PDB file of C-alpha atoms in Angstrom:
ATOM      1  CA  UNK A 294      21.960 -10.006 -29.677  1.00 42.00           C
ATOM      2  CA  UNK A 295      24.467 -10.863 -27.007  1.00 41.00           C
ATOM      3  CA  UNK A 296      23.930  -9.911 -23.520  1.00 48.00           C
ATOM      4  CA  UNK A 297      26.708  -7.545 -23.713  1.00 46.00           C
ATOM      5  CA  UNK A 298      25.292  -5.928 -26.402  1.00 45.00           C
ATOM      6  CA  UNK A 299      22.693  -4.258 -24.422  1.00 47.00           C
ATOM      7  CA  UNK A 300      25.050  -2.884 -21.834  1.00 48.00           C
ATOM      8  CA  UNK A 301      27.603   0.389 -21.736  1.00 49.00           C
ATOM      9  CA  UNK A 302      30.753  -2.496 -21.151  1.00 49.00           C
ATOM     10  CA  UNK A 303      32.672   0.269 -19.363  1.00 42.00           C
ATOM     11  CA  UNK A 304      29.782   1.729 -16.826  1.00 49.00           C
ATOM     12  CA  UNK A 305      29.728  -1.649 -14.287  1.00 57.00           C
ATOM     13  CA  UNK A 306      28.186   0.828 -11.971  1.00 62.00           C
ATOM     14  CA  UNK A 307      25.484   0.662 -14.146  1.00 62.00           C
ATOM     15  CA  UNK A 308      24.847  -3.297 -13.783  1.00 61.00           C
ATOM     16  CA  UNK A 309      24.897  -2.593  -9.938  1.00 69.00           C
ATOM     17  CA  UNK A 310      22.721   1.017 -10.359  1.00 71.00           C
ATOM     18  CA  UNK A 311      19.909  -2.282 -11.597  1.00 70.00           C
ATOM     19  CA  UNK A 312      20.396  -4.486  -8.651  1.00 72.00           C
ATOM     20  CA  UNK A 313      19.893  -1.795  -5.998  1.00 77.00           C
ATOM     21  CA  UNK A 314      16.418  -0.197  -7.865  1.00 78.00           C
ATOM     22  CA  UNK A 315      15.283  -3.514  -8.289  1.00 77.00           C
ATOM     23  CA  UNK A 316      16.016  -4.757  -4.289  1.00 81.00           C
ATOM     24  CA  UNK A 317      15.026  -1.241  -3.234  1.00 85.00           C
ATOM     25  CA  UNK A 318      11.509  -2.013  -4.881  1.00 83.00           C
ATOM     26  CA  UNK A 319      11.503  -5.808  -3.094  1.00 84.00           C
ATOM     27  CA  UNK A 320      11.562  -4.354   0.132  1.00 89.00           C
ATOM     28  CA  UNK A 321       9.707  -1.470  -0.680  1.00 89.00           C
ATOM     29  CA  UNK A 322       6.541  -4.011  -1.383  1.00 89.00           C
ATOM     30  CA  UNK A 323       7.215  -6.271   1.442  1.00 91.00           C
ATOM     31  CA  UNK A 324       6.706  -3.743   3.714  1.00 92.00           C
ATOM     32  CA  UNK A 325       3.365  -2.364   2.270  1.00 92.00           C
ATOM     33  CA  UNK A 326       2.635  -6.154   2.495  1.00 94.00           C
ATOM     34  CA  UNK A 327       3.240  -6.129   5.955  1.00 94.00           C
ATOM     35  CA  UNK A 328       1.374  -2.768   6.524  1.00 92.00           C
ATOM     36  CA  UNK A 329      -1.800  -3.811   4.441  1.00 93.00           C
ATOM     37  CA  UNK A 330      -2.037  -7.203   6.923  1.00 95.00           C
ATOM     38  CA  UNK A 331      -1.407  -4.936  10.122  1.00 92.00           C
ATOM     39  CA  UNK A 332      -4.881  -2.512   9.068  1.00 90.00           C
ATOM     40  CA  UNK A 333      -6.951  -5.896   8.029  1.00 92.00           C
ATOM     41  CA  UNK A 334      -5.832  -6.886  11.586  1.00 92.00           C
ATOM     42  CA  UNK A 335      -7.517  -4.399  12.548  1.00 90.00           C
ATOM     43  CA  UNK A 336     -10.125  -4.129  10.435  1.00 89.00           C
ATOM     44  CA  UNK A 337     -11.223  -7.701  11.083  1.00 91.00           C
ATOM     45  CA  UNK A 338     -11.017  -7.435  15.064  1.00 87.00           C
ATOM     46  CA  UNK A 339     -12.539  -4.401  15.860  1.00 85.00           C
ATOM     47  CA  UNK A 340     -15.034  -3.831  12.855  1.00 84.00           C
ATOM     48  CA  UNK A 341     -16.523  -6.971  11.562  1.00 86.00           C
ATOM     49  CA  UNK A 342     -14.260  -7.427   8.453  1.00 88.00           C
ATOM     50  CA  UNK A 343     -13.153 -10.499   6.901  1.00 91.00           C
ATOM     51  CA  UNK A 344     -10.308  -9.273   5.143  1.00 93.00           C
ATOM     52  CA  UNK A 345      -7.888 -12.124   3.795  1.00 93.00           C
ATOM     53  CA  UNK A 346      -4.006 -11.491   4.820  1.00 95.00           C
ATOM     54  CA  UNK A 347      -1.820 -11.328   1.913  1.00 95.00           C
ATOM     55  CA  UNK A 348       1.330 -12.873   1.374  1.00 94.00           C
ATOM     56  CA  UNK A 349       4.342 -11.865  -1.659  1.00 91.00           C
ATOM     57  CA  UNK A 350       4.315 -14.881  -3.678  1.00 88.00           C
ATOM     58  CA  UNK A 351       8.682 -15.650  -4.323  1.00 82.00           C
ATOM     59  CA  UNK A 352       7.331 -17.746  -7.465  1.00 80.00           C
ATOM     60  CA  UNK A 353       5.452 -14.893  -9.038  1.00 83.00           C
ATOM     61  CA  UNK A 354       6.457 -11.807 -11.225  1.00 82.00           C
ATOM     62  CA  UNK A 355       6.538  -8.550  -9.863  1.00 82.00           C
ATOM     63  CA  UNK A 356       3.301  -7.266 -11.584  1.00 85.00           C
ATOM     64  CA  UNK A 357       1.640 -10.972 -10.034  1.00 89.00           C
ATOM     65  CA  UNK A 358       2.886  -9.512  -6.621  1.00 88.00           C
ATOM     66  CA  UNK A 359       1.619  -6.112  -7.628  1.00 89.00           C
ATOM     67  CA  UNK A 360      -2.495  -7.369  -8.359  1.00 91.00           C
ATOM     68  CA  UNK A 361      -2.136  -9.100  -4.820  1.00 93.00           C
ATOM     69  CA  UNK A 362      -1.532  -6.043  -2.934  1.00 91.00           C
ATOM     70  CA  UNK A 363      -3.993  -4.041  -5.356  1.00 91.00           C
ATOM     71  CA  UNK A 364      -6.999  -6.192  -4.696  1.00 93.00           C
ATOM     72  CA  UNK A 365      -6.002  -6.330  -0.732  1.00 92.00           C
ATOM     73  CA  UNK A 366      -6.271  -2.520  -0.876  1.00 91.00           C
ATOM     74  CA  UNK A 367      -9.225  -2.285  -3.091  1.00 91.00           C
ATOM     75  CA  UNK A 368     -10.872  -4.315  -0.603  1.00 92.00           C
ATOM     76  CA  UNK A 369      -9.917  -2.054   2.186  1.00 90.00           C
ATOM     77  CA  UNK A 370     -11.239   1.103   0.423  1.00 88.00           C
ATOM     78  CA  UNK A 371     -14.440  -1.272   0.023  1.00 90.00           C
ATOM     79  CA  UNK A 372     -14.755  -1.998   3.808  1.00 89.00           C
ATOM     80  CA  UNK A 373     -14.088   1.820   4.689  1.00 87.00           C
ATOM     81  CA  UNK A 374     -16.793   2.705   2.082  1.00 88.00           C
ATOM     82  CA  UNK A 375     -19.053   0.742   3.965  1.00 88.00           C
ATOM     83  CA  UNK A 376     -18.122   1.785   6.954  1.00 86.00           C
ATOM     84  CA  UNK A 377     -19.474   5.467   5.594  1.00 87.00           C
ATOM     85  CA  UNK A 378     -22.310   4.029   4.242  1.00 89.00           C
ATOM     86  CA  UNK A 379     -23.633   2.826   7.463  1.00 85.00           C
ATOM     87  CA  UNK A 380     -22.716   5.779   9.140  1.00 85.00           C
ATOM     88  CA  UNK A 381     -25.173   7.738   7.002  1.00 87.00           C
ATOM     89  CA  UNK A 382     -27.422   5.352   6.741  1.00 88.00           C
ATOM     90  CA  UNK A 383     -28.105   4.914  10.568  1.00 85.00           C
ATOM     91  CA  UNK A 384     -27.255   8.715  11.516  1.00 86.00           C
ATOM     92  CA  UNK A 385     -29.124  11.705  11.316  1.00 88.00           C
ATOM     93  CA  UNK A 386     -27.630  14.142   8.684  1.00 89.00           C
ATOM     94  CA  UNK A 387     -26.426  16.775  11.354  1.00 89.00           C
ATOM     95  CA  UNK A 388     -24.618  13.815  13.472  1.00 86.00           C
ATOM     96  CA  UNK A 389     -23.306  12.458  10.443  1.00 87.00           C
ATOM     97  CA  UNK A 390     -21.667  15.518   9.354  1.00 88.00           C
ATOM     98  CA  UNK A 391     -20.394  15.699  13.016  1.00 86.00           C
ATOM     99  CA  UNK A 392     -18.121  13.049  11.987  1.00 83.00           C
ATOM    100  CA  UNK A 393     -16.072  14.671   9.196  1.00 84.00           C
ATOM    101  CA  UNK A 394     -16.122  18.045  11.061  1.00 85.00           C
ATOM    102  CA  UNK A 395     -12.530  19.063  12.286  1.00 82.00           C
ATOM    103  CA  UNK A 396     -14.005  21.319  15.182  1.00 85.00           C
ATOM    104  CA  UNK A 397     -16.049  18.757  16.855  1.00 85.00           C
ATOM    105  CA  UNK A 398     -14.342  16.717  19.989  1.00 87.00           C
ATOM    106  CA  UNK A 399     -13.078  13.945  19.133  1.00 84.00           C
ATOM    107  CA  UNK A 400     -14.880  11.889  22.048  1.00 86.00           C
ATOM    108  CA  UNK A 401     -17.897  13.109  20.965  1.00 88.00           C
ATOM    109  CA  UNK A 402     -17.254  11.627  17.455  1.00 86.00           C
ATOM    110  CA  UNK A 403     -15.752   8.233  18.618  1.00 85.00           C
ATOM    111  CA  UNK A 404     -18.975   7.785  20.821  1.00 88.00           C
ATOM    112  CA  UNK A 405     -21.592   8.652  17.650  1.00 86.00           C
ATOM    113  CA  UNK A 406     -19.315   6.241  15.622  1.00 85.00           C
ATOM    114  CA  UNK A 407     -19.471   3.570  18.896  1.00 83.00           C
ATOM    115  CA  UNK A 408     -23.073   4.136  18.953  1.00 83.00           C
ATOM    116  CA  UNK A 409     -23.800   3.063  15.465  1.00 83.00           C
ATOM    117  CA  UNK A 410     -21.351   0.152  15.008  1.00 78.00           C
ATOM    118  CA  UNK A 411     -23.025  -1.022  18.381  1.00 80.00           C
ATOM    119  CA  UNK A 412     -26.238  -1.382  16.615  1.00 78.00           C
ATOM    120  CA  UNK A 413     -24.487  -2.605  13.556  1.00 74.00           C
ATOM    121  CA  UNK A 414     -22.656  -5.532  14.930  1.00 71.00           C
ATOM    122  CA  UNK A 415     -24.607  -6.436  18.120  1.00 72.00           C
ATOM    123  CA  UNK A 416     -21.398  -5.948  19.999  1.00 68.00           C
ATOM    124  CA  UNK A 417     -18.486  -4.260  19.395  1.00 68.00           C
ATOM    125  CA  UNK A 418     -14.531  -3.669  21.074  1.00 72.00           C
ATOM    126  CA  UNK A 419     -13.886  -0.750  23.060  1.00 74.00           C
ATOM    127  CA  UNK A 420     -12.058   0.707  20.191  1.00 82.00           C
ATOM    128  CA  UNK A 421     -14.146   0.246  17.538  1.00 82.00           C
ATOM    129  CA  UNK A 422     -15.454   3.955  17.526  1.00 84.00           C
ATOM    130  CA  UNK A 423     -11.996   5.212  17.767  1.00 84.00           C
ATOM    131  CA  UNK A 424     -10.464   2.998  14.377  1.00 85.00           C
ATOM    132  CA  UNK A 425     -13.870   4.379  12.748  1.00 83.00           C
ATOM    133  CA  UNK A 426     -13.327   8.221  13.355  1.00 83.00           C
ATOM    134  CA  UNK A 427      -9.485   7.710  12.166  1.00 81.00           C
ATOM    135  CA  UNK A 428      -9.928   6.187   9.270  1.00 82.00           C
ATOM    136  CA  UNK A 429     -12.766   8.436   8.091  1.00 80.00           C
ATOM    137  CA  UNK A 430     -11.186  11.294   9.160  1.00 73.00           C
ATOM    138  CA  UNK A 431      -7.726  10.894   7.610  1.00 69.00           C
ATOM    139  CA  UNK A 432      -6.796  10.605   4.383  1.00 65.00           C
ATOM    140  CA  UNK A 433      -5.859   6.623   4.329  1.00 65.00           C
ATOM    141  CA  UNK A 434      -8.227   5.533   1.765  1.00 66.00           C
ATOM    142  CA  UNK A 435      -9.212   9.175  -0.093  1.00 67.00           C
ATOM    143  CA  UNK A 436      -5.788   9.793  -1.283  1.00 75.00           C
ATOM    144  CA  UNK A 437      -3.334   7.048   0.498  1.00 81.00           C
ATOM    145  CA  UNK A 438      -4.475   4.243  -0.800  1.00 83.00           C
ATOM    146  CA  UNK A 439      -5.746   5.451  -3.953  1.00 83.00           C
ATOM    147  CA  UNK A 440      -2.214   7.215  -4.987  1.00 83.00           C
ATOM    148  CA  UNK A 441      -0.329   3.496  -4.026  1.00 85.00           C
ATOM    149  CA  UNK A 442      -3.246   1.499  -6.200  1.00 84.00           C
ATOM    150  CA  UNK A 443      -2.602   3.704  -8.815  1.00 86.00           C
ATOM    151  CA  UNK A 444       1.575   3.391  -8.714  1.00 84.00           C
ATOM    152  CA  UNK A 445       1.141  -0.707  -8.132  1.00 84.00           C
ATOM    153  CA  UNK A 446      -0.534  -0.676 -11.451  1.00 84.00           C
ATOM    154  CA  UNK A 447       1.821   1.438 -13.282  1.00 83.00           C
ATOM    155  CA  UNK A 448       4.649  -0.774 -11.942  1.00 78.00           C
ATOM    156  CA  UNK A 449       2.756  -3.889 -12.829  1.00 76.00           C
ATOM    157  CA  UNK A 450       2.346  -2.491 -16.329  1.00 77.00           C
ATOM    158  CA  UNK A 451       6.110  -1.541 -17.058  1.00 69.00           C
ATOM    159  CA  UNK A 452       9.092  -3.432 -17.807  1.00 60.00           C
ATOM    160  CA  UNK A 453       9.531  -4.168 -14.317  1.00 64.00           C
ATOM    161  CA  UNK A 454       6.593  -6.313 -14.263  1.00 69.00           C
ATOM    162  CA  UNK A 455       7.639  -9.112 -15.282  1.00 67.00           C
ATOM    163  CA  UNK A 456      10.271  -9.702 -13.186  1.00 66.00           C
ATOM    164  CA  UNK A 457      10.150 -12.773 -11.063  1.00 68.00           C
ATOM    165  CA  UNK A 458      10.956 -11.554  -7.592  1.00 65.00           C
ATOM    166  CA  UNK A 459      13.236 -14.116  -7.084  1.00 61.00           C
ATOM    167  CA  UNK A 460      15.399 -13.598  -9.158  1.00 51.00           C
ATOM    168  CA  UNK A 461      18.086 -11.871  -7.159  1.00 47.00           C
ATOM    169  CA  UNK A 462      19.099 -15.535  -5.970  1.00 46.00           C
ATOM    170  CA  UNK A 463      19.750 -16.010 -10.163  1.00 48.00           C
ATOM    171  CA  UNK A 464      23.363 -14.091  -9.896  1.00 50.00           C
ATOM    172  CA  UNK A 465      23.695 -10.300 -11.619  1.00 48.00           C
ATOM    173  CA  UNK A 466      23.509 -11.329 -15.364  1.00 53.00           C
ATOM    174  CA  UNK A 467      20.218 -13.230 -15.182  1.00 53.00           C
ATOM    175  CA  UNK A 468      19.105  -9.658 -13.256  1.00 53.00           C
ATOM    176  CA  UNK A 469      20.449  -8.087 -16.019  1.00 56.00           C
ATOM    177  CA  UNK A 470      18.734 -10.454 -18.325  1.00 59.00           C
ATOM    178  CA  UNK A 471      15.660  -9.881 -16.811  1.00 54.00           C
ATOM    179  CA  UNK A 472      15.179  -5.821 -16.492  1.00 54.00           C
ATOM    180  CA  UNK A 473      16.675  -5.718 -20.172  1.00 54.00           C
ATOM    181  CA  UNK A 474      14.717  -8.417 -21.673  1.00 52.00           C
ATOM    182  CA  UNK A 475      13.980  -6.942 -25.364  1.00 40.00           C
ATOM    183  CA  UNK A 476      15.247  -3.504 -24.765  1.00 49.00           C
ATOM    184  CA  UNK A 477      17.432  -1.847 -27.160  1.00 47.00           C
ATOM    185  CA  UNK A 478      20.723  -0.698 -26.591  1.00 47.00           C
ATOM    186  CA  UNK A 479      19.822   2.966 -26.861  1.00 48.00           C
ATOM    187  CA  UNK A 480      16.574   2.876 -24.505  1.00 54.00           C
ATOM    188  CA  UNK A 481      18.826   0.802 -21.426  1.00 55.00           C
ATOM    189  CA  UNK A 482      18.873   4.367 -20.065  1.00 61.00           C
ATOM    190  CA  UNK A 483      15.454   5.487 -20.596  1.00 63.00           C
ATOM    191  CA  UNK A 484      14.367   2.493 -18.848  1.00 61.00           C
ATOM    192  CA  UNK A 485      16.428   2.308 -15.725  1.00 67.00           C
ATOM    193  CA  UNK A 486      15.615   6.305 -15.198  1.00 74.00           C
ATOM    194  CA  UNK A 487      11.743   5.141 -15.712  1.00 72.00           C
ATOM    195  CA  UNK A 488      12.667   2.560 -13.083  1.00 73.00           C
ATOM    196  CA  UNK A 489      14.425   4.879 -10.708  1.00 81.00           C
ATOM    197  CA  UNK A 490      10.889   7.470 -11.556  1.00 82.00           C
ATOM    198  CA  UNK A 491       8.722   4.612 -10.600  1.00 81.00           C
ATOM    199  CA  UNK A 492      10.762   3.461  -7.041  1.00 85.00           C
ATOM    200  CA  UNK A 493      11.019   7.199  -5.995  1.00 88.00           C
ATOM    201  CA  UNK A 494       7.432   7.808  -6.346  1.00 89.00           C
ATOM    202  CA  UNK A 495       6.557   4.337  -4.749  1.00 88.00           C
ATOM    203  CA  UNK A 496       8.568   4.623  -2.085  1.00 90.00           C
ATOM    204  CA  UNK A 497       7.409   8.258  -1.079  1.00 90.00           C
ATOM    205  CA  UNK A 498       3.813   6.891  -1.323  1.00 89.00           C
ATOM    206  CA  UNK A 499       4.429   3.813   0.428  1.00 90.00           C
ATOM    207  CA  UNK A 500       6.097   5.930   3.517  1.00 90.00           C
ATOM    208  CA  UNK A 501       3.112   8.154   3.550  1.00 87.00           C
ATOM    209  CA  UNK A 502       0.528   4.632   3.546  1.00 88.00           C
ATOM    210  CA  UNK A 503       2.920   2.828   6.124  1.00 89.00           C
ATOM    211  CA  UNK A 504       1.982   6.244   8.436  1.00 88.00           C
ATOM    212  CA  UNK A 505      -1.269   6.166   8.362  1.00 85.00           C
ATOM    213  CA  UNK A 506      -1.405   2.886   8.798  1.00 87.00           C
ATOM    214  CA  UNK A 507       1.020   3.296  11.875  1.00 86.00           C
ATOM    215  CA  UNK A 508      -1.100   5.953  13.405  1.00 83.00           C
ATOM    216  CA  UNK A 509      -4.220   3.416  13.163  1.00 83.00           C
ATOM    217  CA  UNK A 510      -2.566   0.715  14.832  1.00 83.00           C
ATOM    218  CA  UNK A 511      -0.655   2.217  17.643  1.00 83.00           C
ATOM    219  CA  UNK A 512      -3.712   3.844  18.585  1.00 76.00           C
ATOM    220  CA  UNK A 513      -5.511   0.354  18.840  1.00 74.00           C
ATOM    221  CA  UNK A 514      -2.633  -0.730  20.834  1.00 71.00           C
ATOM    222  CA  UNK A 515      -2.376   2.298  23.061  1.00 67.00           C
ATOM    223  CA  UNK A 516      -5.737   1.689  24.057  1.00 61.00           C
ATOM    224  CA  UNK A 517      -5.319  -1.580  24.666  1.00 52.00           C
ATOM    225  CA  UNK A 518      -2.351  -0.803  27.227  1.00 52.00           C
TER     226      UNK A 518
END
């Protein structure tokens, strides 16, 4: 079946509708990328980690782009996991609960949290305590990073995952050729709505991760100011 075939030949907007969702989503995962290396930054200096920086692969697919980020942020929600772990482990129940309550100071918290990472790590940053208390207090890694794991994977798994994200240097008909692939004529529109559904709820997830992630890292570098 010709190229043409699988295209309304009188709705060009349509050809450019697929350009724009598929750039949108580009950028849209280069800046998580971005985000995810800022927290390991973080992560690494102040706590202990040794979380690897990530980098989007221009060779690779969009759903090979996708597992990248996925297994960065799994290993995140790993690190912060531990981070509870210890906290409970090296706490007494009543200052452990301290942590997670809303009406305790929040000095008082970030000097429990100091306290323990202290005897954790031997020696710790100034901030340490105060990167502890906001990521266990937030919702970064109960519902942030859960909801964006859960949207990479859907992406990963649609049409759109197999798009090489390079291919926007390949001229508009190789895009085309590419989003379309195998699709029939009369699904065209149920996919590029199912790629508009996708991007929407991405993008509004990725804002809400980028935040959080913002609110970590200014803090650090308040402090260090």
């Amino acid at each position: 079946m010709a190229l043409s075939d699988l295209l309304y030949p009188d709705n060009p907007k349509r050809r450019q509708e697929l350009i724009h969702l598929h750039q949108e989503l580009l950028d849209c995962m280069s800046t998580n990328f971005r985000a995810t290396n800022e927290l390991a930054g973080v992560l690494n200096e102040h706590l202990g980690c040794t979380i690897t920086h990530i980098q989007m692969r221009e060779s690779s697919t969009v759903k090979e782009n996708c597992d990248i980020i996925i297994q960065a942020m799994s290993e995140i929600q790993h690190q912060v996991q531990k981070i509870d772990s210890d906290m409970k482990e090296k706490l007494e129940p009543v200052l452990y609960q301290k942590l997670y309550d809303i009406k305790e100071p929040e000095l008082e918290k970030i000097a429990i949290a100091h306290k323990v990472f202290s005897i954790v790590l031997g020696e710790v940053t100034s901030t340490a305590g105060m990167v502890v208390i906001k990521l266990l207090g937030s919702n970064l890694i109960t519902l942030t990073v859960s909801k964006l794991v859960s949207l990479l994977a859907q992406i990963g798994a649609s049409v759109l995952g197999g798009i090489s994200i390079t291919i926007l240097g390949l001229g508009i008909e190789m895009i085309l050729h590419a989003i379309l692939g195998a699709v029939e004529r009369n699904q065209l529109l149920a996919a590029v709505r199912s790629y508009e559904k996708h991007l929407a709820e991405f993008k509004a997830a990725s804002e809400k991760y980028q935040r959080a992630i913002h609110e970590v890292t200014s803090l650090v570098r308040h402090k260090v100011q």
